[in-house]
Each structure stands twice: as structure tokens, then as C-alpha cells.
């Protein structure tokens, strides 16, 4: 069967004992750090903001990456996994501040890789974005599809991907580039479509988005974090593996609005552009994720939005 074949191709896993999470106070970073610590991993977090939590097994330094370099090297001595979660994830801000887009999305990755090079036996995990495939495919994108740096944001993420790949295997032992689909969850940024919708609910506004027609692949934050942990625990050496992290299922934005309208009891104002042909779609094939980890995301959109609603 397909499931059995996938199981036969699982990459061997290792016991993940030590990890560093840079950007450990961000939307994904703090959940990743907590998940790792809860799994018995000794975690060292780095962020310009204070520690996201105080818990046994978690150390934190509130500083720049430059200042934290020696602490990171000491923590990962002998080997471990470096999760680089820091960066400028707002595409609009990247367009307004191109120099910052380079500094936060490319130069920071270079600094993190340089630190890891001093240790040697380190696997590097970089979250990237599925937007690199563009919005024109009429099927789920696979990792070998052509890439399109159609904006400063995607260009900076692709530059970071190339940097990571250039460091393997001569400078670090292995790496994973995780191309994420649309991640959502409680406290998601307002620069995402579901994040904006969540903020309309406490204000008791009619739920509305600019365009309901686009199709997106929404993955709940806990599933995204689980995927990153499993990829970091995979014994990937001597290569930089690109993996889509997604549900593999497309949902119209308008359908997501309908789900939230049902949960909240708020009216749903159809946008002026909600009728007509679909404008674009971005769905990511997740078969490589399944082959690598033996796991696929579990939380469907209705479950995830219910969890978001209950947290408001």
C-alpha cells in the first residue's frame, strides 16, 4: 500500500538531546522551544525579546546573535540541532524595508551558519516559504518544481536557502529547508489572512476579507512545529534536504471565513471580488515530509479554527 511504502522510506531518527532556537520568542519559535523542552530536549533560546517562558530545561539569552555566539557553541558542543526561526516574515515590510529584509532573512542566516561551522556536528533547520513556487500552479507544488523569486520576501528566503545548501556537507553535517505553507494559530500575525480574521472576532465585526477566491494550504501551528521537530530529529547527513511542510489540501479563503462565521455567530460579508474565477492558489505536496518522517499533519482546518476561536 502507499502508506506501507512511505513507511519503508522513513529516514532513521536520532535521539535529539540538545537544540538551539534563535528567534525563540516568535510565533513559531516559542512554540517550537516549548515542544522541544517538553520532549526532554535541552534547549538554548536566543531572542532580542525576553524569555517566552521559564521552565526546566530551557535557557535563554536576550541578545543579538553575534553576542550569543559563544553561548551557542558551548551549548551545542558535541553536536545537536540548530533551529533558525528568526527573520522578517512580513512580506509587506520586506517590500518597504529591503535592506532589513536582507539583514534579517539572509545575513542572520549567514551568522547562524558561521556559528554552527565552529561546532561542526550540527544539523541546521531553516523555515522557508512555499510562496517560492508562485501562485500559478493548478496542482500541489513539489520540491523539484521551478522556483520564482517574485518579491523581496521570497527572494530573501531563496537566498537563505542557497546559503544553507552551500554549507553542507563541508561546513555543517546536514540541513533541512522546510518550505512552510500558510501557518495559522492563536496569536498569528495580523499580516496573515486568518490572523486578520481572528482580530475581527473580539471586535464583533462582520467577517470580511479582500478576496475569498484564492486557495491556500492552511497548516495549524502545532502541526508545523511537530513537523520541524521530526525533521530536526531525522538523521539527515551530508545533504541539505528541501521539504514541504503542509497539509497537502487546498481550501478557499471564503470557506475558512464561513467556518469562523459559524463558530463566532458573526455575519459574513462576502467581498466584492468573491464571485468569479479563482485568482490564484498555493497548495504544497507533502509526500516527501511523509517519506522522511513517517508522519503527516493531523489537524484539519475546522479543528484548527475551533482551537483558535476558543483561545480568543
Short mmCIF file of N, CA, C and O in Angstrom, two decimals, residues 34-156:
data_model
loop_
_atom_site.label_atom_id
_atom_site.label_comp_id
_atom_site.label_asym_id
_atom_site.label_seq_id
_atom_site.Cartn_x
_atom_site.Cartn_y
_atom_site.Cartn_z
N UNK A 34 9.13 25.32 23.32
CA UNK A 34 8.35 24.64 24.37
C UNK A 34 8.14 23.17 24.04
O UNK A 34 8.24 22.30 24.91
N UNK A 35 7.87 22.87 22.78
CA UNK A 35 7.68 21.49 22.36
C UNK A 35 8.95 20.69 22.58
O UNK A 35 8.91 19.55 23.07
N UNK A 36 10.09 21.26 22.23
CA UNK A 36 11.35 20.56 22.41
C UNK A 36 11.64 20.29 23.89
O UNK A 36 12.00 19.16 24.27
N UNK A 37 11.48 21.31 24.73
CA UNK A 37 11.73 21.13 26.16
C UNK A 37 10.79 20.08 26.74
O UNK A 37 11.19 19.22 27.53
N UNK A 38 9.52 20.13 26.32
CA UNK A 38 8.53 19.16 26.82
C UNK A 38 8.87 17.74 26.40
O UNK A 38 8.42 16.78 27.03
N UNK A 39 9.67 17.61 25.35
CA UNK A 39 10.08 16.29 24.87
C UNK A 39 11.40 15.84 25.46
O UNK A 39 11.96 14.83 25.04
N UNK A 40 11.92 16.60 26.43
CA UNK A 40 13.15 16.22 27.10
C UNK A 40 14.42 16.73 26.47
O UNK A 40 15.52 16.30 26.84
N UNK A 41 14.30 17.69 25.53
CA UNK A 41 15.46 18.25 24.87
C UNK A 41 15.97 19.46 25.66
O UNK A 41 15.18 20.27 26.14
N UNK A 42 17.28 19.56 25.82
CA UNK A 42 17.88 20.73 26.46
C UNK A 42 17.96 21.84 25.41
O UNK A 42 18.64 21.70 24.40
N UNK A 43 17.26 22.95 25.67
CA UNK A 43 17.09 23.99 24.65
C UNK A 43 17.74 25.29 25.12
O UNK A 43 17.58 25.72 26.26
N UNK A 44 18.47 25.90 24.20
CA UNK A 44 19.03 27.24 24.42
C UNK A 44 18.34 28.18 23.44
O UNK A 44 18.43 28.00 22.23
N UNK A 45 17.64 29.18 23.98
CA UNK A 45 16.90 30.12 23.14
C UNK A 45 17.62 31.46 23.04
O UNK A 45 18.24 31.92 24.02
N UNK A 46 17.55 32.06 21.86
CA UNK A 46 18.15 33.37 21.61
C UNK A 46 17.10 34.27 20.99
O UNK A 46 16.46 33.89 20.00
N UNK A 47 16.92 35.45 21.56
CA UNK A 47 15.96 36.39 21.02
C UNK A 47 16.27 37.78 21.56
O UNK A 47 16.83 37.90 22.66
N UNK A 48 15.90 38.79 20.79
CA UNK A 48 16.04 40.16 21.29
C UNK A 48 15.03 40.46 22.39
O UNK A 48 15.20 41.42 23.14
N UNK A 49 13.98 39.65 22.46
CA UNK A 49 12.95 39.81 23.48
C UNK A 49 13.25 38.90 24.67
O UNK A 49 14.07 37.97 24.57
N UNK A 50 12.60 39.14 25.82
CA UNK A 50 12.83 38.28 26.99
C UNK A 50 12.41 36.84 26.74
O UNK A 50 11.76 36.52 25.74
N UNK A 51 12.74 35.97 27.69
CA UNK A 51 12.39 34.56 27.59
C UNK A 51 10.88 34.40 27.46
O UNK A 51 10.12 35.06 28.17
N UNK A 52 10.40 33.53 26.57
CA UNK A 52 8.96 33.35 26.41
C UNK A 52 8.33 32.60 27.57
O UNK A 52 7.12 32.68 27.78
N UNK A 53 9.12 31.87 28.34
CA UNK A 53 8.63 31.12 29.49
C UNK A 53 9.82 30.74 30.36
O UNK A 53 10.98 30.81 29.92
N UNK A 54 9.53 30.33 31.59
CA UNK A 54 10.56 29.84 32.50
C UNK A 54 10.22 28.39 32.82
O UNK A 54 9.17 28.12 33.43
N UNK A 55 11.05 27.47 32.37
CA UNK A 55 10.76 26.06 32.54
C UNK A 55 12.08 25.31 32.59
O UNK A 55 13.07 25.71 31.96
N UNK A 56 12.11 24.24 33.37
CA UNK A 56 13.32 23.42 33.49
C UNK A 56 13.72 22.87 32.12
O UNK A 56 12.88 22.37 31.37
N UNK A 57 14.99 22.99 31.80
CA UNK A 57 15.48 22.50 30.52
C UNK A 57 15.62 23.58 29.47
O UNK A 57 16.10 23.32 28.37
N UNK A 58 15.17 24.81 29.83
CA UNK A 58 15.26 25.92 28.87
C UNK A 58 16.15 27.02 29.41
O UNK A 58 15.93 27.53 30.52
N UNK A 59 17.16 27.40 28.64
CA UNK A 59 18.00 28.56 28.94
C UNK A 59 17.75 29.62 27.86
O UNK A 59 17.49 29.28 26.70
N UNK A 60 17.88 30.87 28.26
CA UNK A 60 17.57 31.95 27.32
C UNK A 60 18.57 33.08 27.47
O UNK A 60 19.00 33.41 28.58
N UNK A 61 18.97 33.64 26.33
CA UNK A 61 19.77 34.85 26.37
C UNK A 61 19.07 35.90 25.52
O UNK A 61 18.67 35.63 24.38
N UNK A 62 18.85 37.05 26.13
CA UNK A 62 18.21 38.16 25.42
C UNK A 62 19.31 39.01 24.81
O UNK A 62 19.90 39.88 25.46
N UNK A 63 19.61 38.74 23.55
CA UNK A 63 20.71 39.43 22.91
C UNK A 63 20.65 39.21 21.41
O UNK A 63 19.80 38.47 20.90
N UNK A 64 21.57 39.85 20.72
CA UNK A 64 21.72 39.61 19.29
C UNK A 64 22.41 38.26 19.08
O UNK A 64 23.00 37.69 20.00
N UNK A 65 22.36 37.77 17.86
CA UNK A 65 23.02 36.50 17.54
C UNK A 65 24.53 36.62 17.70
O UNK A 65 25.20 35.67 18.16
N UNK A 66 25.09 37.77 17.32
CA UNK A 66 26.53 37.98 17.47
C UNK A 66 26.97 37.79 18.92
O UNK A 66 27.96 37.11 19.21
N UNK A 67 26.23 38.40 19.82
CA UNK A 67 26.60 38.35 21.24
C UNK A 67 26.38 36.97 21.84
O UNK A 67 27.02 36.61 22.83
N UNK A 68 25.48 36.18 21.23
CA UNK A 68 25.15 34.87 21.79
C UNK A 68 26.02 33.75 21.23
O UNK A 68 25.90 32.60 21.66
N UNK A 69 26.91 34.06 20.30
CA UNK A 69 27.67 33.03 19.60
C UNK A 69 28.41 32.06 20.50
O UNK A 69 28.32 30.84 20.33
N UNK A 70 29.14 32.57 21.48
CA UNK A 70 29.92 31.70 22.36
C UNK A 70 29.01 30.79 23.18
O UNK A 70 29.34 29.62 23.43
N UNK A 71 27.87 31.32 23.63
CA UNK A 71 26.93 30.50 24.40
C UNK A 71 26.36 29.37 23.55
O UNK A 71 26.18 28.25 24.02
N UNK A 72 26.06 29.68 22.29
CA UNK A 72 25.52 28.67 21.37
C UNK A 72 26.55 27.56 21.14
O UNK A 72 26.22 26.36 21.19
N UNK A 73 27.79 27.96 20.89
CA UNK A 73 28.85 26.97 20.65
C UNK A 73 29.02 26.07 21.87
O UNK A 73 29.15 24.84 21.75
N UNK A 74 28.98 26.67 23.06
CA UNK A 74 29.13 25.88 24.28
C UNK A 74 27.96 24.91 24.44
O UNK A 74 28.15 23.74 24.79
N UNK A 75 26.75 25.37 24.15
CA UNK A 75 25.57 24.52 24.34
C UNK A 75 25.55 23.35 23.37
O UNK A 75 25.18 22.23 23.74
N UNK A 76 25.95 23.58 22.13
CA UNK A 76 25.88 22.54 21.10
C UNK A 76 27.18 21.74 20.96
O UNK A 76 27.30 20.94 20.03
N UNK A 77 28.14 21.98 21.86
CA UNK A 77 29.40 21.25 21.76
C UNK A 77 29.13 19.75 21.76
O UNK A 77 28.41 19.23 22.60
N UNK A 78 29.69 19.06 20.78
CA UNK A 78 29.47 17.63 20.65
C UNK A 78 28.35 17.28 19.70
O UNK A 78 28.17 16.13 19.32
N UNK A 79 27.56 18.28 19.28
CA UNK A 79 26.53 18.03 18.28
C UNK A 79 25.14 18.39 18.77
O UNK A 79 24.87 18.45 19.96
N UNK A 80 24.26 18.63 17.83
CA UNK A 80 22.87 18.97 18.13
C UNK A 80 22.20 19.56 16.92
O UNK A 80 22.70 19.44 15.80
N UNK A 81 21.07 20.20 17.15
CA UNK A 81 20.28 20.78 16.06
C UNK A 81 20.08 22.26 16.32
O UNK A 81 19.76 22.68 17.44
N UNK A 82 20.29 23.05 15.28
CA UNK A 82 20.07 24.49 15.35
C UNK A 82 18.82 24.82 14.51
O UNK A 82 18.81 24.61 13.31
N UNK A 83 17.79 25.32 15.17
CA UNK A 83 16.57 25.77 14.50
C UNK A 83 16.63 27.29 14.37
O UNK A 83 16.56 28.01 15.37
N UNK A 84 16.76 27.77 13.14
CA UNK A 84 16.85 29.22 12.94
C UNK A 84 15.47 29.77 12.59
O UNK A 84 15.03 29.74 11.45
N UNK A 85 14.79 30.30 13.61
CA UNK A 85 13.41 30.77 13.45
C UNK A 85 13.32 32.29 13.34
O UNK A 85 12.23 32.84 13.20
N UNK A 86 14.45 32.98 13.44
CA UNK A 86 14.45 34.44 13.40
C UNK A 86 14.36 34.93 11.96
O UNK A 86 14.82 34.27 11.03
N UNK A 87 13.77 36.11 11.78
CA UNK A 87 13.70 36.69 10.44
C UNK A 87 12.55 37.69 10.33
O UNK A 87 11.78 37.90 11.27
N UNK A 88 12.44 38.28 9.16
CA UNK A 88 11.36 39.22 8.87
C UNK A 88 10.36 38.51 7.98
O UNK A 88 10.58 38.31 6.79
N UNK A 89 9.24 38.08 8.59
CA UNK A 89 8.28 37.22 7.89
C UNK A 89 7.16 37.99 7.20
O UNK A 89 6.36 37.38 6.48
N UNK A 90 7.09 39.28 7.40
CA UNK A 90 6.03 40.10 6.81
C UNK A 90 6.46 40.55 5.42
O UNK A 90 7.39 41.36 5.27
N UNK A 91 5.79 40.01 4.39
CA UNK A 91 6.16 40.35 3.02
C UNK A 91 6.03 41.82 2.72
O UNK A 91 6.86 42.39 1.99
N UNK A 92 5.00 42.47 3.26
CA UNK A 92 4.83 43.90 3.02
C UNK A 92 5.96 44.71 3.63
O UNK A 92 6.45 45.68 3.03
N UNK A 93 6.40 44.32 4.83
CA UNK A 93 7.50 45.01 5.48
C UNK A 93 8.80 44.81 4.69
O UNK A 93 9.64 45.72 4.62
N UNK A 94 8.97 43.63 4.10
CA UNK A 94 10.15 43.40 3.27
C UNK A 94 10.18 44.33 2.07
O UNK A 94 11.24 44.84 1.69
N UNK A 95 9.02 44.58 1.47
CA UNK A 95 8.95 45.49 0.33
C UNK A 95 9.27 46.92 0.75
O UNK A 95 9.94 47.66 0.02
N UNK A 96 8.80 47.32 1.95
CA UNK A 96 9.05 48.68 2.44
C UNK A 96 10.48 48.85 2.91
O UNK A 96 11.04 49.94 2.83
N UNK A 97 11.09 47.77 3.43
CA UNK A 97 12.41 47.86 4.04
C UNK A 97 13.33 46.80 3.43
O UNK A 97 13.69 45.82 4.08
N UNK A 98 13.70 46.96 2.18
CA UNK A 98 14.50 45.92 1.51
C UNK A 98 15.84 45.65 2.19
O UNK A 98 16.30 44.51 2.22
N UNK A 99 16.46 46.68 2.74
CA UNK A 99 17.74 46.47 3.43
C UNK A 99 17.54 45.58 4.66
O UNK A 99 18.35 44.68 4.94
N UNK A 100 16.45 45.81 5.38
CA UNK A 100 16.15 44.98 6.56
C UNK A 100 15.80 43.55 6.14
O UNK A 100 16.13 42.59 6.85
N UNK A 101 15.13 43.41 5.00
CA UNK A 101 14.81 42.07 4.51
C UNK A 101 16.09 41.27 4.31
O UNK A 101 16.16 40.08 4.66
N UNK A 102 17.11 41.91 3.76
CA UNK A 102 18.40 41.22 3.58
C UNK A 102 19.05 40.92 4.91
O UNK A 102 19.55 39.81 5.16
N UNK A 103 19.07 41.91 5.80
CA UNK A 103 19.75 41.73 7.09
C UNK A 103 19.10 40.60 7.89
O UNK A 103 19.79 39.71 8.41
N UNK A 104 17.77 40.62 8.00
CA UNK A 104 17.08 39.67 8.87
C UNK A 104 16.87 38.30 8.23
O UNK A 104 16.81 37.29 8.94
N UNK A 105 16.75 38.24 6.92
CA UNK A 105 16.44 36.96 6.27
C UNK A 105 17.63 36.30 5.60
O UNK A 105 17.55 35.12 5.25
N UNK A 106 18.72 37.05 5.40
CA UNK A 106 19.88 36.46 4.75
C UNK A 106 21.12 36.58 5.66
O UNK A 106 21.76 35.58 6.00
N UNK A 107 21.44 37.79 6.06
CA UNK A 107 22.65 37.99 6.86
C UNK A 107 22.59 37.24 8.18
O UNK A 107 23.59 36.66 8.63
N UNK A 108 21.42 37.21 8.82
CA UNK A 108 21.28 36.47 10.08
C UNK A 108 21.51 34.99 9.88
O UNK A 108 22.08 34.31 10.74
N UNK A 109 21.03 34.45 8.75
CA UNK A 109 21.25 33.04 8.45
C UNK A 109 22.74 32.77 8.30
O UNK A 109 23.27 31.77 8.80
N UNK A 110 23.43 33.67 7.60
CA UNK A 110 24.89 33.53 7.45
C UNK A 110 25.58 33.52 8.81
O UNK A 110 26.47 32.70 9.06
N UNK A 111 25.18 34.41 9.70
CA UNK A 111 25.79 34.46 11.03
C UNK A 111 25.53 33.18 11.80
O UNK A 111 26.42 32.64 12.48
N UNK A 112 24.29 32.66 11.70
CA UNK A 112 23.96 31.42 12.40
C UNK A 112 24.76 30.25 11.85
O UNK A 112 25.28 29.42 12.61
N UNK A 113 24.90 30.18 10.54
CA UNK A 113 25.68 29.10 9.91
C UNK A 113 27.15 29.19 10.31
O UNK A 113 27.81 28.17 10.54
N UNK A 114 27.67 30.41 10.39
CA UNK A 114 29.06 30.59 10.78
C UNK A 114 29.31 30.09 12.19
O UNK A 114 30.33 29.46 12.48
N UNK A 115 28.37 30.36 13.08
CA UNK A 115 28.47 29.85 14.45
C UNK A 115 28.47 28.33 14.44
O UNK A 115 29.28 27.68 15.11
N UNK A 116 27.54 27.75 13.67
CA UNK A 116 27.44 26.29 13.63
C UNK A 116 28.68 25.65 13.02
O UNK A 116 29.07 24.54 13.39
N UNK A 117 29.33 26.36 12.11
CA UNK A 117 30.54 25.82 11.49
C UNK A 117 31.63 25.58 12.52
O UNK A 117 32.43 24.65 12.39
N UNK A 118 31.67 26.39 13.56
CA UNK A 118 32.68 26.22 14.60
C UNK A 118 32.45 24.94 15.40
O UNK A 118 33.38 24.43 16.04
N UNK A 119 31.24 24.44 15.37
CA UNK A 119 30.91 23.22 16.13
C UNK A 119 31.09 21.99 15.24
O UNK A 119 31.59 20.97 15.68
N UNK A 120 30.64 22.11 13.99
CA UNK A 120 30.83 21.02 13.04
C UNK A 120 29.67 20.05 12.98
O UNK A 120 28.95 19.99 12.00
N UNK A 121 29.47 19.29 14.03
CA UNK A 121 28.46 18.22 14.02
C UNK A 121 27.08 18.79 14.37
O UNK A 121 26.51 18.47 15.40
N UNK A 122 26.58 19.64 13.49
CA UNK A 122 25.30 20.31 13.72
C UNK A 122 24.41 20.14 12.50
O UNK A 122 24.85 20.27 11.37
N UNK A 123 23.16 19.82 12.76
CA UNK A 123 22.14 19.86 11.70
C UNK A 123 21.41 21.19 11.82
O UNK A 123 21.05 21.61 12.91
N UNK A 124 21.18 21.81 10.69
CA UNK A 124 20.61 23.15 10.65
C UNK A 124 19.20 23.06 10.04
O UNK A 124 19.03 22.46 8.97
N UNK A 125 18.22 23.62 10.72
CA UNK A 125 16.84 23.62 10.21
C UNK A 125 16.42 25.05 9.95
O UNK A 125 16.43 25.89 10.85
N UNK A 126 16.05 25.32 8.70
CA UNK A 126 15.64 26.66 8.28
C UNK A 126 14.21 26.64 7.78
O UNK A 126 13.90 25.94 6.81
N UNK A 127 13.30 27.39 8.41
CA UNK A 127 11.97 27.52 7.84
C UNK A 127 12.00 28.48 6.66
O UNK A 127 12.53 29.59 6.75
N UNK A 128 11.46 28.05 5.54
CA UNK A 128 11.32 28.90 4.36
C UNK A 128 9.84 28.99 4.03
O UNK A 128 8.99 28.78 4.90
N UNK A 129 9.51 29.29 2.80
CA UNK A 129 8.11 29.52 2.45
C UNK A 129 7.74 28.86 1.13
O UNK A 129 8.54 28.83 0.19
N UNK A 130 6.52 28.35 1.08
CA UNK A 130 6.02 27.76 -0.14
C UNK A 130 5.73 28.77 -1.23
O UNK A 130 5.53 28.40 -2.40
N UNK A 131 5.75 30.05 -0.88
CA UNK A 131 5.47 31.08 -1.88
C UNK A 131 6.54 31.09 -2.97
O UNK A 131 6.33 31.64 -4.05
N UNK A 132 7.68 30.45 -2.70
CA UNK A 132 8.75 30.42 -3.72
C UNK A 132 8.29 29.72 -5.00
O UNK A 132 8.90 29.90 -6.06
N UNK A 133 7.22 28.92 -4.93
CA UNK A 133 6.72 28.24 -6.13
C UNK A 133 5.82 29.12 -6.98
O UNK A 133 5.43 28.73 -8.09
N UNK A 134 5.45 30.29 -6.48
CA UNK A 134 4.50 31.13 -7.19
C UNK A 134 3.06 30.70 -6.90
O UNK A 134 2.81 29.76 -6.14
N UNK A 135 2.12 31.39 -7.53
CA UNK A 135 0.70 31.16 -7.25
C UNK A 135 -0.06 30.67 -8.48
O UNK A 135 -1.28 30.77 -8.53
N UNK A 136 0.65 30.12 -9.44
CA UNK A 136 0.02 29.81 -10.73
C UNK A 136 -0.24 28.33 -10.95
O UNK A 136 -0.94 27.96 -11.90
N UNK A 137 0.33 27.44 -10.13
CA UNK A 137 0.19 26.01 -10.38
C UNK A 137 -1.25 25.55 -10.13
O UNK A 137 -1.89 25.98 -9.16
N UNK A 138 -1.74 24.67 -10.98
CA UNK A 138 -3.08 24.13 -10.77
C UNK A 138 -3.03 22.75 -10.13
O UNK A 138 -3.95 21.95 -10.26
N UNK A 139 -1.96 22.48 -9.41
CA UNK A 139 -1.76 21.22 -8.68
C UNK A 139 -0.85 21.53 -7.49
O UNK A 139 -0.19 22.57 -7.45
N UNK A 140 -0.79 20.61 -6.51
CA UNK A 140 0.12 20.83 -5.38
C UNK A 140 1.58 20.88 -5.84
O UNK A 140 2.02 20.05 -6.64
N UNK A 141 2.31 21.85 -5.35
CA UNK A 141 3.72 22.04 -5.73
C UNK A 141 4.59 20.98 -5.07
O UNK A 141 4.39 20.63 -3.90
N UNK A 142 5.55 20.46 -5.83
CA UNK A 142 6.53 19.54 -5.29
C UNK A 142 7.88 20.26 -5.17
O UNK A 142 8.10 21.29 -5.81
N UNK A 143 8.76 19.69 -4.38
CA UNK A 143 10.02 20.36 -4.07
C UNK A 143 10.91 20.59 -5.29
O UNK A 143 11.76 21.48 -5.27
N UNK A 144 10.72 19.80 -6.34
CA UNK A 144 11.54 19.94 -7.54
C UNK A 144 10.96 20.90 -8.57
O UNK A 144 11.53 21.08 -9.64
N UNK A 145 9.82 21.51 -8.25
CA UNK A 145 9.23 22.49 -9.17
C UNK A 145 10.13 23.71 -9.29
O UNK A 145 10.88 24.04 -8.35
N UNK A 146 10.07 24.42 -10.42
CA UNK A 146 10.83 25.67 -10.56
C UNK A 146 10.43 26.67 -9.48
O UNK A 146 9.28 26.68 -9.01
N UNK A 147 11.37 27.49 -9.09
CA UNK A 147 11.11 28.49 -8.06
C UNK A 147 11.05 29.88 -8.68
O UNK A 147 11.66 30.14 -9.70
N UNK A 148 10.29 30.76 -8.03
CA UNK A 148 10.06 32.09 -8.57
C UNK A 148 10.27 33.14 -7.48
O UNK A 148 9.39 33.31 -6.63
N UNK A 149 11.38 33.84 -7.49
CA UNK A 149 11.58 34.92 -6.50
C UNK A 149 10.77 36.15 -6.89
O UNK A 149 11.32 37.15 -7.33
N UNK A 150 9.47 36.07 -6.74
CA UNK A 150 8.59 37.12 -7.25
C UNK A 150 8.45 38.34 -6.36
O UNK A 150 7.69 39.26 -6.68
N UNK A 151 9.15 38.38 -5.23
CA UNK A 151 9.08 39.53 -4.33
C UNK A 151 10.37 39.58 -3.53
O UNK A 151 11.18 38.64 -3.54
N UNK A 152 10.59 40.68 -2.83
CA UNK A 152 11.77 40.79 -1.98
C UNK A 152 11.75 39.73 -0.87
O UNK A 152 12.79 39.19 -0.50
N UNK A 153 10.57 39.44 -0.37
CA UNK A 153 10.46 38.43 0.68
C UNK A 153 10.90 37.06 0.16
O UNK A 153 11.78 36.41 0.75
N UNK A 154 10.30 36.61 -0.95
CA UNK A 154 10.67 35.30 -1.47
C UNK A 154 12.12 35.28 -1.95
O UNK A 154 12.82 34.27 -1.79
N UNK A 155 12.59 36.39 -2.51
CA UNK A 155 13.99 36.46 -2.92
C UNK A 155 14.93 36.29 -1.75
O UNK A 155 15.94 35.58 -1.84
N UNK A 156 14.60 36.93 -0.62
CA UNK A 156 15.46 36.81 0.55
C UNK A 156 15.43 35.40 1.12
O UNK A 156 16.45 34.87 1.57
#
